[in-house]
mmCIF file of C-alpha atoms in Angstrom:
data_model
loop_
_atom_site.group_PDB
_atom_site.id
_atom_site.type_symbol
_atom_site.label_atom_id
_atom_site.label_comp_id
_atom_site.label_asym_id
_atom_site.label_seq_id
_atom_site.Cartn_x
_atom_site.Cartn_y
_atom_site.Cartn_z
ATOM 1 C CA MET W 1019 15.349 4.528 -11.654
ATOM 2 C CA ALA W 1020 14.468 2.378 -8.812
ATOM 3 C CA SER W 1021 16.805 2.683 -5.894
ATOM 4 C CA ALA W 1022 16.747 2.441 -2.047
ATOM 5 C CA SER W 1023 16.258 5.422 0.365
ATOM 6 C CA PRO W 1024 18.399 4.948 3.262
ATOM 7 C CA ALA W 1025 17.363 1.812 5.074
ATOM 8 C CA GLY W 1026 16.831 3.615 8.516
ATOM 9 C CA ALA W 1027 14.643 6.310 7.378
ATOM 10 C CA GLY W 1028 10.746 6.399 9.385
ATOM 11 C CA TRP W 1029 12.036 3.415 10.780
ATOM 12 C CA GLU W 1030 14.244 2.520 13.606
ATOM 13 C CA PRO W 1031 14.768 -1.292 15.220
ATOM 14 C CA SER W 1032 14.022 -1.811 18.590
ATOM 15 C CA THR W 1033 15.944 -0.941 21.685
ATOM 16 C CA ARG W 1034 14.645 -3.866 24.089
ATOM 17 C CA ILE W 1035 16.416 -7.132 23.474
ATOM 18 C CA PRO W 1036 14.967 -9.760 23.075
ATOM 19 C CA ASP W 1037 13.050 -7.639 20.566
ATOM 20 C CA PRO W 1038 9.191 -8.339 21.164
ATOM 21 C CA ALA W 1039 8.376 -8.385 17.372
ATOM 22 C CA ILE W 1040 9.683 -11.962 17.818
ATOM 23 C CA LYS W 1041 7.013 -13.742 19.227
ATOM 24 C CA ILE W 1042 7.176 -17.431 20.021
ATOM 25 C CA LEU W 1043 3.988 -19.519 19.957
ATOM 26 C CA ASP W 1044 5.203 -23.002 20.965
ATOM 27 C CA PRO W 1045 8.377 -23.511 22.947
ATOM 28 C CA SER W 1046 10.013 -25.701 20.164
ATOM 29 C CA PHE W 1047 10.799 -22.193 18.615
ATOM 30 C CA ARG W 1048 13.165 -21.827 21.570
ATOM 31 C CA LYS W 1049 16.115 -23.918 19.281
ATOM 32 C CA TYR W 1050 16.180 -21.160 16.087
ATOM 33 C CA TRP W 1051 15.426 -18.243 18.425
ATOM 34 C CA VAL W 1052 18.791 -15.616 18.875
ATOM 35 C CA SER W 1053 17.484 -13.599 21.527
ATOM 36 C CA SER W 1054 20.182 -10.886 21.126
ATOM 37 C CA ALA W 1055 19.126 -10.568 17.783
ATOM 38 C CA THR W 1056 16.556 -7.291 16.446
ATOM 39 C CA ILE W 1057 14.743 -7.071 13.736
ATOM 40 C CA GLU W 1058 16.941 -4.966 10.793
ATOM 41 C CA ARG W 1059 16.086 -3.139 7.850
ATOM 42 C CA ILE W 1060 18.864 -3.101 5.437
ATOM 43 C CA ALA W 1061 17.060 -1.503 2.324
ATOM 44 C CA THR W 1062 13.362 0.427 1.255
ATOM 45 C CA GLY W 1063 12.085 2.873 -0.987
ATOM 46 C CA GLN W 1064 10.654 -0.462 -3.072
ATOM 47 C CA ARG W 1065 7.174 -0.058 -4.868
ATOM 48 C CA TRP W 1066 6.864 -4.112 -4.219
ATOM 49 C CA ALA W 1067 9.685 -6.077 -2.595
ATOM 50 C CA GLU W 1068 9.634 -9.790 -4.131
ATOM 51 C CA GLY W 1069 11.488 -12.732 -4.680
ATOM 52 C CA PRO W 1070 14.663 -13.064 -2.204
ATOM 53 C CA VAL W 1071 17.664 -14.857 -3.200
ATOM 54 C CA TRP W 1072 20.888 -15.230 -1.617
ATOM 55 C CA MET W 1073 23.566 -15.218 -3.896
ATOM 56 C CA GLY W 1074 26.274 -16.577 -1.337
ATOM 57 C CA ASP W 1075 29.347 -16.384 -3.656
ATOM 58 C CA TRP W 1076 28.490 -12.395 -4.205
ATOM 59 C CA ARG W 1077 28.078 -11.782 -0.850
ATOM 60 C CA CYS W 1078 25.028 -10.412 -1.768
ATOM 61 C CA LEU W 1079 20.985 -10.787 -2.001
ATOM 62 C CA LEU W 1080 18.841 -9.780 -5.016
ATOM 63 C CA TRP W 1081 15.377 -9.202 -5.012
ATOM 64 C CA SER W 1082 12.731 -8.087 -6.976
ATOM 65 C CA ASP W 1083 11.203 -4.490 -6.847
ATOM 66 C CA VAL W 1084 8.015 -5.911 -8.621
ATOM 67 C CA THR W 1085 5.917 -2.603 -9.964
ATOM 68 C CA GLY W 1086 9.174 -0.631 -9.875
ATOM 69 C CA ASP W 1087 10.516 -3.041 -12.694
ATOM 70 C CA ALA W 1088 14.119 -4.054 -11.568
ATOM 71 C CA ILE W 1089 16.109 -6.617 -9.907
ATOM 72 C CA MET W 1090 17.892 -4.938 -6.683
ATOM 73 C CA ARG W 1091 20.906 -6.105 -5.321
ATOM 74 C CA TRP W 1092 22.289 -5.623 -1.130
ATOM 75 C CA ASP W 1093 25.988 -6.174 -0.521
ATOM 76 C CA GLU W 1094 26.768 -7.581 2.599
ATOM 77 C CA ILE W 1095 30.159 -6.414 3.105
ATOM 78 C CA THR W 1096 29.383 -2.468 2.215
ATOM 79 C CA GLY W 1097 25.437 -2.204 2.794
ATOM 80 C CA GLU W 1098 25.131 -0.646 -0.565
ATOM 81 C CA VAL W 1099 21.498 -1.583 -2.379
ATOM 82 C CA THR W 1100 21.939 -1.284 -6.261
ATOM 83 C CA PRO W 1101 19.797 -1.784 -8.985
ATOM 84 C CA TYR W 1102 20.810 -4.858 -10.273
ATOM 85 C CA ARG W 1103 18.768 -5.705 -13.564
ATOM 86 C CA LYS W 1104 16.626 -2.694 -15.011
ATOM 87 C CA PRO W 1105 14.367 -2.881 -16.625
ATOM 88 C CA ALA W 1106 13.825 -6.636 -15.231
ATOM 89 C CA ASN W 1107 10.326 -7.473 -17.412
ATOM 90 C CA PHE W 1108 8.449 -6.604 -14.203
ATOM 91 C CA SER W 1109 10.047 -10.147 -12.663
ATOM 92 C CA ASN W 1110 8.985 -11.481 -9.429
ATOM 93 C CA GLY W 1111 10.005 -14.756 -7.925
ATOM 94 C CA ASN W 1112 13.706 -15.604 -7.867
ATOM 95 C CA THR W 1113 15.877 -19.104 -7.031
ATOM 96 C CA ARG W 1114 19.071 -20.196 -8.020
ATOM 97 C CA ASP W 1115 20.014 -23.406 -10.094
ATOM 98 C CA ARG W 1116 21.638 -26.299 -8.770
ATOM 99 C CA ALA W 1117 24.658 -24.753 -11.226
ATOM 100 C CA GLY W 1118 24.508 -21.747 -8.990
ATOM 101 C CA ARG W 1119 22.982 -19.689 -11.867
ATOM 102 C CA LEU W 1120 19.866 -17.107 -10.992
ATOM 103 C CA VAL W 1121 16.321 -18.027 -12.002
ATOM 104 C CA THR W 1122 14.068 -15.933 -12.305
ATOM 105 C CA CYS W 1123 9.962 -15.268 -12.870
ATOM 106 C CA GLU W 1124 9.081 -12.543 -15.447
ATOM 107 C CA HIS W 1125 5.778 -10.723 -16.024
ATOM 108 C CA THR W 1126 5.934 -8.648 -19.316
ATOM 109 C CA THR W 1127 7.186 -11.596 -20.957
ATOM 110 C CA ARG W 1128 5.828 -14.329 -19.323
ATOM 111 C CA ARG W 1129 8.281 -16.619 -18.967
ATOM 112 C CA VAL W 1130 11.352 -18.209 -16.708
ATOM 113 C CA VAL W 1131 14.597 -17.104 -17.656
ATOM 114 C CA ARG W 1132 18.314 -18.329 -16.357
ATOM 115 C CA THR W 1133 20.715 -15.890 -15.837
ATOM 116 C CA GLU W 1134 24.241 -17.326 -17.167
ATOM 117 C CA ILE W 1135 27.303 -16.947 -15.704
ATOM 118 C CA GLY W 1136 28.849 -14.826 -18.065
ATOM 119 C CA GLY W 1137 25.171 -12.315 -17.878
ATOM 120 C CA ALA W 1138 23.525 -13.675 -20.975
ATOM 121 C CA ILE W 1139 19.419 -14.575 -20.595
ATOM 122 C CA THR W 1140 18.421 -18.101 -21.351
ATOM 123 C CA VAL W 1141 14.543 -18.759 -21.898
ATOM 124 C CA VAL W 1142 14.271 -21.874 -19.285
ATOM 125 C CA ALA W 1143 10.353 -21.947 -20.571
ATOM 126 C CA ASP W 1144 7.599 -19.319 -22.136
ATOM 127 C CA LYS W 1145 5.115 -21.585 -23.237
ATOM 128 C CA PHE W 1146 2.999 -24.645 -22.540
ATOM 129 C CA GLU W 1147 1.429 -26.482 -25.228
ATOM 130 C CA GLY W 1148 1.734 -24.029 -27.685
ATOM 131 C CA LYS W 1149 0.207 -21.286 -25.847
ATOM 132 C CA PRO W 1150 2.100 -18.326 -23.413
ATOM 133 C CA PHE W 1151 1.984 -18.660 -19.748
ATOM 134 C CA ASN W 1152 -0.024 -16.258 -17.538
ATOM 135 C CA SER W 1153 2.242 -14.188 -15.065
ATOM 136 C CA PRO W 1154 5.089 -16.810 -13.462
ATOM 137 C CA ASN W 1155 5.235 -15.864 -9.946
ATOM 138 C CA ASP W 1156 7.284 -17.863 -7.985
ATOM 139 C CA VAL W 1157 9.953 -20.584 -8.752
ATOM 140 C CA VAL W 1158 12.285 -23.408 -6.829
ATOM 141 C CA SER W 1159 14.971 -25.967 -8.249
ATOM 142 C CA HIS W 1160 15.585 -29.377 -7.617
ATOM 143 C CA SER W 1161 18.285 -31.455 -7.032
ATOM 144 C CA ASP W 1162 17.770 -33.530 -10.329
ATOM 145 C CA GLY W 1163 18.182 -30.342 -12.310
ATOM 146 C CA SER W 1164 14.348 -29.379 -12.595
ATOM 147 C CA ILE W 1165 12.751 -26.237 -12.406
ATOM 148 C CA TRP W 1166 9.503 -25.895 -10.722
ATOM 149 C CA PHE W 1167 7.167 -22.624 -10.949
ATOM 150 C CA THR W 1168 3.671 -21.584 -10.301
ATOM 151 C CA ASP W 1169 1.680 -19.859 -12.795
ATOM 152 C CA PRO W 1170 -1.518 -18.634 -11.623
ATOM 153 C CA ALA W 1171 -4.458 -16.738 -13.614
ATOM 154 C CA PHE W 1172 -3.330 -13.299 -12.078
ATOM 155 C CA GLY W 1173 -4.080 -10.357 -14.544
ATOM 156 C CA PRO W 1174 -4.397 -8.463 -16.117
ATOM 157 C CA ASN W 1175 -2.334 -6.022 -14.340
ATOM 158 C CA PRO W 1176 -1.307 -2.904 -16.236
ATOM 159 C CA SER W 1177 1.327 -2.018 -13.203
ATOM 160 C CA GLU W 1178 3.076 -5.277 -13.740
ATOM 161 C CA ARG W 1179 2.205 -5.854 -17.540
ATOM 162 C CA MET W 1180 0.422 -9.329 -16.732
ATOM 163 C CA ALA W 1181 -1.213 -10.121 -19.836
ATOM 164 C CA LYS W 1182 -5.115 -11.561 -19.987
ATOM 165 C CA PRO W 1183 -4.561 -14.881 -18.599
ATOM 166 C CA GLU W 1184 -4.928 -17.582 -21.503
ATOM 167 C CA MET W 1185 -3.988 -21.125 -19.492
ATOM 168 C CA PRO W 1186 -5.182 -22.573 -16.167
ATOM 169 C CA HIS W 1187 -3.559 -22.093 -12.418
ATOM 170 C CA THR W 1188 -1.155 -24.604 -12.933
ATOM 171 C CA VAL W 1189 2.399 -25.974 -10.957
ATOM 172 C CA TYR W 1190 5.192 -26.467 -13.785
ATOM 173 C CA ARG W 1191 7.920 -28.840 -14.301
ATOM 174 C CA VAL W 1192 10.681 -27.850 -16.148
ATOM 175 C CA ALA W 1193 13.100 -30.990 -17.118
ATOM 176 C CA PRO W 1194 16.907 -30.433 -17.243
ATOM 177 C CA ASP W 1195 16.212 -31.201 -21.329
ATOM 178 C CA GLY W 1196 13.488 -28.373 -21.265
ATOM 179 C CA ARG W 1197 10.407 -30.399 -20.822
ATOM 180 C CA VAL W 1198 7.462 -28.875 -19.645
ATOM 181 C CA THR W 1199 5.128 -30.580 -17.635
ATOM 182 C CA ALA W 1200 2.054 -29.628 -15.147
ATOM 183 C CA MET W 1201 2.498 -31.286 -12.465
ATOM 184 C CA ALA W 1202 -0.607 -29.318 -10.381
ATOM 185 C CA THR W 1203 -3.695 -27.542 -11.980
ATOM 186 C CA ASP W 1204 -6.056 -28.088 -9.184
ATOM 187 C CA ILE W 1205 -4.600 -25.512 -7.370
ATOM 188 C CA VAL W 1206 -6.825 -22.072 -7.011
ATOM 189 C CA GLY W 1207 -4.013 -18.828 -7.516
ATOM 190 C CA PRO W 1208 -0.263 -21.067 -6.614
ATOM 191 C CA ASN W 1209 1.696 -18.322 -5.484
ATOM 192 C CA GLY W 1210 4.500 -19.305 -3.189
ATOM 193 C CA LEU W 1211 5.904 -22.878 -3.026
ATOM 194 C CA CYS W 1212 9.370 -24.776 -2.025
ATOM 195 C CA PHE W 1213 10.540 -27.965 -1.985
ATOM 196 C CA SER W 1214 10.911 -30.053 2.020
ATOM 197 C CA PRO W 1215 14.833 -30.283 2.795
ATOM 198 C CA ASP W 1216 14.184 -34.103 1.251
ATOM 199 C CA GLU W 1217 12.601 -32.632 -1.353
ATOM 200 C CA SER W 1218 9.956 -35.711 -0.871
ATOM 201 C CA LYS W 1219 7.279 -33.008 -0.393
ATOM 202 C CA LEU W 1220 6.205 -29.713 -1.999
ATOM 203 C CA TYR W 1221 4.540 -26.967 -0.182
ATOM 204 C CA VAL W 1222 2.516 -24.402 -2.806
ATOM 205 C CA ILE W 1223 0.168 -21.698 -1.462
ATOM 206 C CA GLU W 1224 -2.827 -21.428 -2.751
ATOM 207 C CA ALA W 1225 -3.854 -17.387 -3.326
ATOM 208 C CA ARG W 1226 -7.137 -17.696 -4.607
ATOM 209 C CA THR W 1227 -9.579 -19.450 -1.886
ATOM 210 C CA THR W 1228 -10.985 -17.855 1.795
ATOM 211 C CA PRO W 1229 -8.702 -18.767 4.055
ATOM 212 C CA ARG W 1230 -5.664 -19.315 2.213
ATOM 213 C CA LYS W 1231 -4.211 -22.409 2.163
ATOM 214 C CA ILE W 1232 -0.508 -24.129 2.392
ATOM 215 C CA ARG W 1233 -0.966 -27.234 0.313
ATOM 216 C CA VAL W 1234 1.625 -30.234 0.335
ATOM 217 C CA PHE W 1235 1.849 -32.716 -1.862
ATOM 218 C CA ASP W 1236 4.133 -36.255 -2.056
ATOM 219 C CA VAL W 1237 6.785 -35.795 -4.697
ATOM 220 C CA VAL W 1238 6.895 -39.443 -6.357
ATOM 221 C CA GLU W 1239 8.057 -41.416 -9.108
ATOM 222 C CA LYS W 1240 11.866 -39.823 -9.131
ATOM 223 C CA GLY W 1241 10.493 -36.703 -8.584
ATOM 224 C CA THR W 1242 8.659 -36.396 -11.444
ATOM 225 C CA LYS W 1243 5.238 -36.529 -10.235
ATOM 226 C CA LEU W 1244 3.165 -35.074 -7.360
ATOM 227 C CA ALA W 1245 0.291 -37.227 -5.789
ATOM 228 C CA ASN W 1246 -1.941 -36.750 -2.423
ATOM 229 C CA SER W 1247 -2.990 -33.516 -2.245
ATOM 230 C CA ARG W 1248 -4.086 -32.231 0.826
ATOM 231 C CA VAL W 1249 -4.304 -28.923 3.577
ATOM 232 C CA LEU W 1250 -1.706 -28.263 5.402
ATOM 233 C CA LEU W 1251 -2.897 -25.206 6.939
ATOM 234 C CA ASP W 1252 -5.673 -22.545 6.811
ATOM 235 C CA CYS W 1253 -4.119 -19.643 6.649
ATOM 236 C CA ASP W 1254 -4.999 -16.393 9.244
ATOM 237 C CA GLY W 1255 -3.233 -14.202 7.169
ATOM 238 C CA THR W 1256 -2.282 -13.605 3.668
ATOM 239 C CA ALA W 1257 -0.297 -15.983 3.125
ATOM 240 C CA ASP W 1258 2.516 -15.379 0.081
ATOM 241 C CA GLY W 1259 5.688 -17.071 -0.282
ATOM 242 C CA LEU W 1260 7.340 -19.538 1.776
ATOM 243 C CA ARG W 1261 10.824 -21.454 2.283
ATOM 244 C CA CYS W 1262 11.529 -24.466 4.565
ATOM 245 C CA ASP W 1263 14.789 -24.455 6.983
ATOM 246 C CA ALA W 1264 16.663 -27.640 7.094
ATOM 247 C CA ASP W 1265 14.309 -29.030 9.929
ATOM 248 C CA GLY W 1266 11.305 -28.755 7.665
ATOM 249 C CA ASN W 1267 9.727 -25.701 9.325
ATOM 250 C CA LEU W 1268 7.997 -23.341 6.817
ATOM 251 C CA TRP W 1269 9.145 -19.550 7.172
ATOM 252 C CA CYS W 1270 6.401 -17.696 5.192
ATOM 253 C CA GLY W 1271 5.533 -13.973 4.196
ATOM 254 C CA TRP W 1272 2.109 -13.112 6.253
ATOM 255 C CA GLY W 1273 -0.204 -10.431 6.174
ATOM 256 C CA GLN W 1274 -3.391 -8.855 6.399
ATOM 257 C CA GLY W 1275 -2.852 -5.338 6.842
ATOM 258 C CA THR W 1276 -3.007 -5.603 10.829
ATOM 259 C CA ASP W 1277 -0.194 -5.025 13.034
ATOM 260 C CA GLU W 1278 -0.942 -8.461 14.697
ATOM 261 C CA LEU W 1279 -0.523 -10.319 11.079
ATOM 262 C CA ASP W 1280 2.250 -8.642 8.505
ATOM 263 C CA GLY W 1281 5.900 -10.341 9.024
ATOM 264 C CA VAL W 1282 6.482 -13.540 9.014
ATOM 265 C CA ARG W 1283 4.808 -17.054 10.032
ATOM 266 C CA VAL W 1284 6.818 -19.640 11.307
ATOM 267 C CA ILE W 1285 5.083 -22.804 10.716
ATOM 268 C CA ASN W 1286 6.202 -26.903 11.466
ATOM 269 C CA PRO W 1287 5.821 -29.597 9.514
ATOM 270 C CA ASP W 1288 2.702 -30.764 10.968
ATOM 271 C CA GLY W 1289 1.138 -27.576 10.194
ATOM 272 C CA LYS W 1290 1.379 -25.621 13.859
ATOM 273 C CA ALA W 1291 2.345 -22.258 14.311
ATOM 274 C CA ILE W 1292 5.413 -21.958 16.638
ATOM 275 C CA ALA W 1293 6.290 -18.319 16.148
ATOM 276 C CA HIS W 1294 5.740 -14.900 14.064
ATOM 277 C CA ILE W 1295 7.408 -12.600 13.612
ATOM 278 C CA SER W 1296 6.371 -8.969 13.062
ATOM 279 C CA LEU W 1297 6.608 -6.333 10.904
ATOM 280 C CA PRO W 1298 5.863 -2.762 9.908
ATOM 281 C CA GLU W 1299 5.026 -3.963 6.518
ATOM 282 C CA ARG W 1300 2.930 -7.027 4.716
ATOM 283 C CA CYS W 1301 5.979 -9.549 4.343
ATOM 284 C CA ALA W 1302 5.561 -11.037 0.707
ATOM 285 C CA ASN W 1303 8.475 -13.624 0.429
ATOM 286 C CA VAL W 1304 11.531 -14.543 2.428
ATOM 287 C CA CYS W 1305 14.665 -16.195 2.000
ATOM 288 C CA PHE W 1306 17.842 -17.925 4.200
ATOM 289 C CA GLY W 1307 21.374 -16.306 3.890
ATOM 290 C CA GLY W 1308 24.567 -14.927 5.238
ATOM 291 C CA ILE W 1309 27.817 -16.993 5.872
ATOM 292 C CA ASN W 1310 25.922 -19.733 7.929
ATOM 293 C CA HIS W 1311 23.040 -19.186 5.919
ATOM 294 C CA ASP W 1312 21.359 -18.720 9.173
ATOM 295 C CA ARG W 1313 20.644 -15.320 8.635
ATOM 296 C CA LEU W 1314 16.466 -14.606 7.803
ATOM 297 C CA PHE W 1315 15.814 -11.994 4.739
ATOM 298 C CA MET W 1316 12.490 -10.901 4.266
ATOM 299 C CA ALA W 1317 10.989 -8.726 1.295
ATOM 300 C CA ALA W 1318 8.174 -7.207 2.733
ATOM 301 C CA THR W 1319 6.289 -4.378 0.668
ATOM 302 C CA HIS W 1320 8.692 -1.486 0.251
ATOM 303 C CA SER W 1321 11.734 -2.735 2.509
ATOM 304 C CA ILE W 1322 13.965 -5.577 3.036
ATOM 305 C CA TYR W 1323 14.519 -6.757 6.600
ATOM 306 C CA SER W 1324 16.549 -9.561 8.349
ATOM 307 C CA LEU W 1325 16.901 -11.344 11.853
ATOM 308 C CA MET W 1326 19.736 -13.413 12.868
ATOM 309 C CA THR W 1327 18.273 -17.062 13.868
ATOM 310 C CA ASN W 1328 19.692 -20.122 14.899
ATOM 311 C CA ALA W 1329 17.689 -22.001 11.742
ATOM 312 C CA ARG W 1330 19.689 -23.266 8.551
ATOM 313 C CA GLY W 1331 17.947 -22.754 4.983
ATOM 314 C CA THR W 1332 18.094 -26.350 2.999
ATOM 315 C CA THR W 1333 20.027 -24.758 0.255
ATOM 316 C CA LEU W 1334 23.845 -23.805 1.038
ATOM 317 C CA TRP W 1335 25.584 -21.571 -1.783
#
């Protein structure tokens, strides 16, 4: 059974304040910096931690241990880490829809599912034009009730039960009525994605180029189409998942197997890096949570880390 080792095993938070792992690259980051905060590790012992999502009404964090085939849960009150769902069809990205329900990308089933309030599983989407998806990767919700997700042509990957791809690399939108539309097919390896705070822009990590890129699109026609694809940033590391804060800054999982690059890169809306949060592991994805939605949670390879900030996430629940 997937489980977590004691969070402090083999790692200790900084005894220095301010924490030297938080590197300010531009003075504009200081408004988001809590100088007395240090990085905490709240869970470890994962095989591949991904897709963190804050469940505010439950006072807990959920995330995928992808190759551990489980969705894990950390309780904010007790600090206990337990499996939430196992097996989990090798889940990857997670989000909440605007009704507060958990939405999850699954690799084994090649689908996106929703967990109803009572616990039943509903299929959001599992095919496009009669063909199964490849390996749904990351997912976000829009205020109009639609669900957007990336479906890169990764695989086959036996450790995550990925099948041979049958479809091109695509970003999809699932309308509230269930209709699936291909929104972007020109991104090579679409990975993490997120909306800007006003939902006028969609950011997507392009993961199968060298270097990786953060692409940005304008969201037009009342949220039903994308336009003006462009590169926001050529990445010097392996950008993966990302989330926006309320001011439009991107907090990106980052890494390349070196101390200088592993962690989280903070990038402003103009594409300028303003901070780097160093971690001892490559970070795959992030989210904001906590009572005030100002606690950054970082899913980094085998562990989950957190950091108190003066930033706030764009979705408050």
